[in-house]
Each structure stands twice: as C-alpha cells, then as structure tokens.
Amino acid sequence: MLNRDEMEKLLQGMSLREKVAQVTQIGLDSFFADSTKPTGPMIAHRLTKEQMLNAGSLICSEGLDREQEEQIARMVEEGTRHKIPPLIMSDVIHGMRTIFPIPLGMGASFSEDATEEMARVGAEEASACGIHVTFAPMADVVRDPRWGRSMESFGEAPALCGRLSAAVVRGFHGKDESAEDGMATCVKHFAAYGLVQAGQDYCHVDVSRTEMYNTYLPPFREALDAGCDMLMPAFTPVDRIPATANPWLLRHVLRRQWGWNGAVITDWGSIDMMAVQEFTADLTEGARLSLENGVDMDMMSFAYISRLEELIEKGEVSEELLNESTRRILEVKNRLGLLDGRGSRVRTISPQQTRAYREKALQAALKSCVLMKNEGVLPLKNGVKLALTGSHADEHGLLGGWSAAGKNEETPSLRDVFQKESRVTLCRPEEADVILFACGEKQEETGEACSKAYPMLPDGQIEELLALSALGKPVVAVLFCGRALILSDMEPLCDAVLNAWFPGSEGAEAIRRLLMGDEVPSGHLPVTFPRCVGQIPIHHDMIPTGRPNRHDGNHYVSRYLDEESTPLYPFGFGLSYVPFSVSPVETDRKELRPGEVLRLSVAVSNQGDRAAETVLQLYHHARQGAQLNPARTLDDWRRVRVEAGETLTVSFLLPWEKLATLSPEGEPVLPRGVYDFAVGESAQAPWTAEVSMRS
Ligand code: GLC
C-alpha cells in the first residue's frame, strides 16, 4: 500500500482533467467503446477517450472475465499517465452466482452469522469476477410493503437492520480487504429512502429529524462503525433537499457529527435527477452543489467529468474540494491494494467451492423461511399423496431481485425437488391427501421501481385457492414474496403457510426439508404483516396514542371503524414444529444508572420431541420520557438451539446508555422512570419485568 506521502505525491501529480475523471463512474461499455465510434455519453458530454480511460470507477452487472480484466489493465497502462486502476463496482446484494435468500429473508433468519456468511460467499464469487466494491449493505428501514425495495432491506427494526448491515460489511471485507477475495462495501441509501410517499419508488420523503436520528440513521452508523468503505445517498430528499446535495445529511451528520471520512458515491444518475425534479437549473449546478456537499464520485450522470473542470477554472468551486474527493477515492483503492499492482482478482471457482457455497445458501434458506400458520398438517407424513400446484410449483425464478449473476436455470424448482422425494406420491388435487399451493409474486415484480398499490397475491391466485379449498383437503401454502403481502384473503383458506420470501439457489430444497420435517422452521418475521393496505404503515415500534382503544365503549378512541388496529402477523412472529416456553424475565437489579449494564435472563424450554431453534427477542417500553417513546423497541435477540425436553437460560446485557433516544439535534435523551422489559418469540411478548432508570 502507498503511504500518506506517496498518496499526496500521486494526487499532486494529477491534472485537473485527470482528477475530474477520477471522481467519475462510467459504464463498462463506455470504457471499452471504440474511440473512433464514441458512445452516447462521449457524444452527449463531448468527452474524449482519454477521459474515459481515466475514469475512477466502472460499474458492471455480472463482473469481468480474465480477458476483460487484462484488457482494462492494458488500456489504463497504455492510455493514462498515472496508471490508476478503476474501481470495479457492482450490486452483489445477496450473492453473486450462488444466491442466498433476499435480504428480507436474511432479516427473517435473525442470524448475523448466516448474513456474514452470505456476504463472504458473495465476496469470494464476486472478487473472482474482478469486482472490487459492492453496493451493499442496503441499510434502509422499511415499513411500507407497497415499496418494491422492501426485499432489499433487513426489515422494520433499526437494531436488526444495523447489526445485519454490519455483518455484511464484515463478510465482504473478510480477513483482509486487500486480499484477492476481499471486497470493499458501500452502504445505501442514505437515508430514509423507505419512507417514499405512498410507497411509490423515487417519490418524496418527509421525515422529522427525530425520526431520522432514532429510526433511519442508526443502521447506517452501525455499518460505518463496522468499517464500511463508501456510502451512497438516496434518490430522495430530506427537508426538501435531495440527499445527493444535502448539507445536513452529508456534511453535518456524516462528516461532523459522525466524523466519517469515507467516500460518498451518488446513486445512478442522481445528479441528473436533481435537474429533472427542478432543484438545480442544470448539470453544472448539480455538479457544484454535489461536490460542495461532500459527494466524492458521480455515478453515471457525467456531471463531474464534464462540468467540474470549467467550474474550477472559473473559480466557481474550490479545487481543494475536488482534491478532498479524489483523495477519498484513492484511499479506497489503496485499501484494496489497487495502487501497488495487486489489482488482479479474476480466478476460477472450483466445483468443490461452488458445492460448499450452495450448502451455505441452503442453510441460510432453512433459517429464513417463516412458518406463519400450521393447523396440524405440517410436517408432511411419510407416504402422503401430495398435489403440487400453484403459480410457483414449477418456478425456477426463486432468486429474488438483485440476484447478480445468479441463474434461474441453475435453480431447482419445487417440482424438481419433490419429484425426487420418495416419501411422497405426487398426484392431482382430487386424489391428494394434502395440497401444496405454491403462490406469491414473481421475482420480477420486486426490487427497484416495483411499487404496488395492491401488495397482495396476484390476480387469480385467491380464486385458484378457493377452488382448491372446496375439495375439502388440507392446503399448505408456500409463499414467495419480496414484501409483507396482504394475506387476509389467503390465510383463512390455508391450513398452513410457509413464507419462503425468495429463498435463493437452494430455496426449493430448503422448503422440501422443512415441509417433510427433516428440518424445523425457525425464521421470524422481520416486518409486520398488515391486515390491509389501509393500515400501512404499521410496525412494532409505533408511538402510542393518548386515546388507546380499551374496547370499553368509548367512542373517542384511536381505531378504525372498518378494520382491526392489530396486524395480521406481528413483527418477530414465527412458528416451529416444537412448542417452546419462555419464563418471565429476571433482572439482576431493580435500578439502572449511567455506566451500569442490566442483565436480563429467561429460561427457554423445548417441550417437544426434537431439537429446534427459535429467536428470543428482547424488547423494552418506557413508561415516560422527555419525548414520546415507541410502544415497544427491539433491543437485542438471540437465535438459540434447544434440545428436546431441555431448558436453557439465556441472558442479555443492556447498558444504560443503549436505552437513550436522540433529540431532533441528535443529542442523547436520557432514560428516566420505569421501563418494562419482555423476552419472547414475537413483538407480542408480554412485559414481565420492570427496572427504574436513574441518572
Ligand atoms: C440503482 C439503485 C442502487 C444501485 C445502483 C447501481 O438505481 O438505486 O441501489 O446500487 O443503481 O446499480
């Protein structure tokens, strides 16, 4: 790696034109474009081939082969003065070729280990395709299933989103970020992108500073504290100022309050978008405002590479700002070993490695599936006559959105795996003992720009289910979804519901093992499932009303005239094949003071006849405070395996400081008064302990 003096020497030796190229990301095709036949951006922005060769980063979707990697190295060597390799960046979100469950499914696993392993496998496969940086983790908290990007999130709880985002950073870095299988990370989308108006992607976001500091910013802080290398602002605004040029977000919070000095890269074309939404007059103003607010690289707007040089030459923007940004981009490359000739990463992944990766994806899928209903029909009995039907019975598209180089043709369907299952006889519904109804949304309907006004089972599936249930046989639904679909019409027609999300490369095999009882379901919901769209947003940490509905006949209370106020399924919910019991919480003290740590313990018993895992969740509730507190906040959780008939004691440690919330200025609001605590298997766990906060 270069030392500080060598880095400064490199920077000082760069021309203005070379620096504005270094803070620019272009597409792979533009880089390879034949200089005699300029491509779109070269024409549109009158760019030279030399400028493209000096681009600081190339974005690609499926990585590079060895020839492309060598060609890039050769073109940079021959076509540029300083021979600085471009950062190869791509969206490796839940795997590269071996695909794990979608992040919402990994949220349901409540497993930092499985999430870190997902990222590690992604790094090993993606670095072997020549990729240096992934646009992950996505740390957005989501509360609106109309938003298609719910699938990319770890869910609605800031604590879950934060810890799993940090696990992603660790996984991609591995032991050494500069090793051939190490990768850098870029946390996104900063911040509160999940609050888009009415769940419609790219729409307005209106959020208070208090909600920012207490809900939407903390997961980003955890990812950055874990060593995340880059950060991507959201397409959306805060205080009506686009995140891409937002001084509060990018200067005040990120640089001053958090003291973070990593590299900020825009989202795709977002400098251009600011002109489209009539915030900036043109790309020139967009380039100036973005640089002045701390954006260090322009993704695919070509604003920096085509406008900054003139702005600086005219003295309208400081060259020191450009130097600051160029330095941050070079720092990322230096950490990856790209500035001292260790850039080559393309290598072959062996069949043995692929088999090992797929086994890890299978284990992750087993942890992410959530058993939402089971009225005695699961696990399936040996010899059962099974009708496998529904939209996803023969579906190979089980990878979900943002599945990089994952291939449907390498993804077994449910039919594929059940045809090999000797313990069942596949037959028509009329002849069956049990009907397996594989349903839900298609993977293409999830992800970016996939908002739904009616987030429920696609047309025709309820009618199909009604016809099947008229046969009078047990119906087991296997649900594929990238969001908390509205299941109110479907659920009553099913005797069991297994939510598989989009379970990845080995998802069908995981579902088979769970339905046959070879494995026990252990996933828990990372998002609340509403009864209807009208309830959205509904989540476990709502702020309590001053007029709760006590069902005492009082008219003037908070309620709907036409719907329950409770969710169909609460956050944290998930069934097992064995009954667990959880004792009331015991605490090691009745008062907690600054600097002290509260120990909370429960005894969890497996009252079944086989070992199984569950996720014990720790919640608190403040009975008073200097600001309104959520009705329930997830503080911690533990995924535990308990042998048949065994009782385990599980303890949590909770520092007094962790119970503070934040003011609109981001300052701590200290806990005071009595706090209730609960530990259980969902956000409906009863309060069973209380501790007084002293300051
Ligand atoms: C997209 C997404 C972002 C992604 C980027 C690069 O528009 O908003 O999540 O990383 O562009 O593909």
mmCIF file of N, CA and C in Angstrom, residues 105-118 154 160 163-164 167-168 170 363-364 367-368 613 615 637-639:
data_model
loop_
_atom_site.group_PDB
_atom_site.id
_atom_site.type_symbol
_atom_site.label_atom_id
_atom_site.label_comp_id
_atom_site.label_asym_id
_atom_site.label_seq_id
_atom_site.Cartn_x
_atom_site.Cartn_y
_atom_site.Cartn_z
ATOM 1 N N GLY A 105 -35.343 -11.936 3.613
ATOM 2 C CA GLY A 105 -35.303 -13.302 4.124
ATOM 3 C C GLY A 105 -34.172 -13.475 5.106
ATOM 4 N N MET A 106 -33.027 -12.856 4.846
ATOM 5 C CA MET A 106 -31.918 -12.921 5.807
ATOM 6 C C MET A 106 -32.315 -12.189 7.086
ATOM 7 N N GLY A 107 -33.125 -11.149 6.955
ATOM 8 C CA GLY A 107 -33.652 -10.485 8.162
ATOM 9 C C GLY A 107 -34.473 -11.469 8.974
ATOM 10 N N ALA A 108 -35.247 -12.296 8.275
ATOM 11 C CA ALA A 108 -36.091 -13.294 8.959
ATOM 12 C C ALA A 108 -35.248 -14.359 9.648
ATOM 13 N N SER A 109 -33.997 -14.526 9.218
ATOM 14 C CA SER A 109 -33.140 -15.520 9.894
ATOM 15 C C SER A 109 -32.671 -14.991 11.245
ATOM 16 N N PHE A 110 -32.691 -13.669 11.408
ATOM 17 C CA PHE A 110 -32.177 -13.052 12.646
ATOM 18 C C PHE A 110 -30.781 -13.621 12.955
ATOM 19 N N SER A 111 -30.025 -13.899 11.873
ATOM 20 C CA SER A 111 -28.721 -14.521 12.112
ATOM 21 C C SER A 111 -27.599 -13.671 11.535
ATOM 22 N N GLU A 112 -26.801 -13.086 12.441
ATOM 23 C CA GLU A 112 -25.637 -12.320 11.974
ATOM 24 C C GLU A 112 -24.616 -13.249 11.330
ATOM 25 N N ASP A 113 -24.489 -14.452 11.862
ATOM 26 C CA ASP A 113 -23.528 -15.405 11.291
ATOM 27 C C ASP A 113 -23.907 -15.770 9.858
ATOM 28 N N ALA A 114 -25.182 -16.111 9.659
ATOM 29 C CA ALA A 114 -25.626 -16.506 8.314
ATOM 30 C C ALA A 114 -25.501 -15.331 7.350
ATOM 31 N N THR A 115 -25.758 -14.126 7.843
ATOM 32 C CA THR A 115 -25.671 -12.936 6.983
ATOM 33 C C THR A 115 -24.223 -12.630 6.621
ATOM 34 N N GLU A 116 -23.339 -12.780 7.603
ATOM 35 C CA GLU A 116 -21.911 -12.570 7.323
ATOM 36 C C GLU A 116 -21.411 -13.617 6.337
ATOM 37 N N GLU A 117 -21.908 -14.840 6.504
ATOM 38 C CA GLU A 117 -21.501 -15.923 5.590
ATOM 39 C C GLU A 117 -22.016 -15.643 4.163
ATOM 40 N N MET A 118 -23.242 -15.115 4.069
ATOM 41 C CA MET A 118 -23.788 -14.741 2.756
ATOM 42 C C MET A 118 -22.843 -13.742 2.077
ATOM 43 N N PHE A 154 -33.339 -5.406 5.532
ATOM 44 C CA PHE A 154 -33.395 -6.431 6.582
ATOM 45 C C PHE A 154 -34.638 -6.242 7.457
ATOM 46 N N LEU A 160 -32.131 -4.582 14.048
ATOM 47 C CA LEU A 160 -31.912 -5.715 13.133
ATOM 48 C C LEU A 160 -31.220 -5.229 11.866
ATOM 49 N N ARG A 163 -27.433 -4.334 12.778
ATOM 50 C CA ARG A 163 -26.486 -5.432 13.078
ATOM 51 C C ARG A 163 -26.262 -6.320 11.863
ATOM 52 N N LEU A 164 -27.295 -6.526 11.057
ATOM 53 C CA LEU A 164 -27.096 -7.350 9.854
ATOM 54 C C LEU A 164 -26.323 -6.564 8.789
ATOM 55 N N ALA A 167 -22.825 -6.982 9.709
ATOM 56 C CA ALA A 167 -22.390 -8.342 9.360
ATOM 57 C C ALA A 167 -22.031 -8.433 7.880
ATOM 58 N N VAL A 168 -22.766 -7.716 7.042
ATOM 59 C CA VAL A 168 -22.463 -7.696 5.597
ATOM 60 C C VAL A 168 -21.090 -7.064 5.360
ATOM 61 N N ARG A 170 -18.545 -6.906 7.426
ATOM 62 C CA ARG A 170 -17.508 -7.853 7.876
ATOM 63 C C ARG A 170 -17.332 -8.976 6.862
ATOM 64 N N GLN A 363 -28.389 -23.640 4.036
ATOM 65 C CA GLN A 363 -28.513 -23.440 5.489
ATOM 66 C C GLN A 363 -29.152 -22.089 5.795
ATOM 67 N N ALA A 364 -28.803 -21.081 4.998
ATOM 68 C CA ALA A 364 -29.396 -19.751 5.212
ATOM 69 C C ALA A 364 -30.881 -19.780 4.893
ATOM 70 N N LYS A 367 -32.952 -21.159 7.625
ATOM 71 C CA LYS A 367 -33.150 -20.240 8.759
ATOM 72 C C LYS A 367 -34.097 -19.095 8.417
ATOM 73 N N SER A 368 -34.307 -18.852 7.110
ATOM 74 C CA SER A 368 -35.064 -17.638 6.752
ATOM 75 C C SER A 368 -36.547 -17.911 6.520
ATOM 76 N N GLU A 613 -34.626 -24.673 16.831
ATOM 77 C CA GLU A 613 -34.119 -23.331 17.131
ATOM 78 C C GLU A 613 -35.281 -22.353 17.190
ATOM 79 N N VAL A 615 -35.983 -17.789 17.956
ATOM 80 C CA VAL A 615 -35.322 -16.485 18.104
ATOM 81 C C VAL A 615 -35.975 -15.752 19.267
ATOM 82 N N TRP A 637 -31.561 -9.756 20.412
ATOM 83 C CA TRP A 637 -32.205 -11.040 20.185
ATOM 84 C C TRP A 637 -31.135 -12.133 20.279
ATOM 85 N N ARG A 638 -31.574 -13.349 20.402
ATOM 86 C CA ARG A 638 -30.656 -14.481 20.427
ATOM 87 C C ARG A 638 -31.302 -15.660 19.677
ATOM 88 N N ARG A 639 -30.639 -16.145 18.647
ATOM 89 C CA ARG A 639 -31.139 -17.355 17.978
ATOM 90 C C ARG A 639 -30.567 -18.520 18.777
#
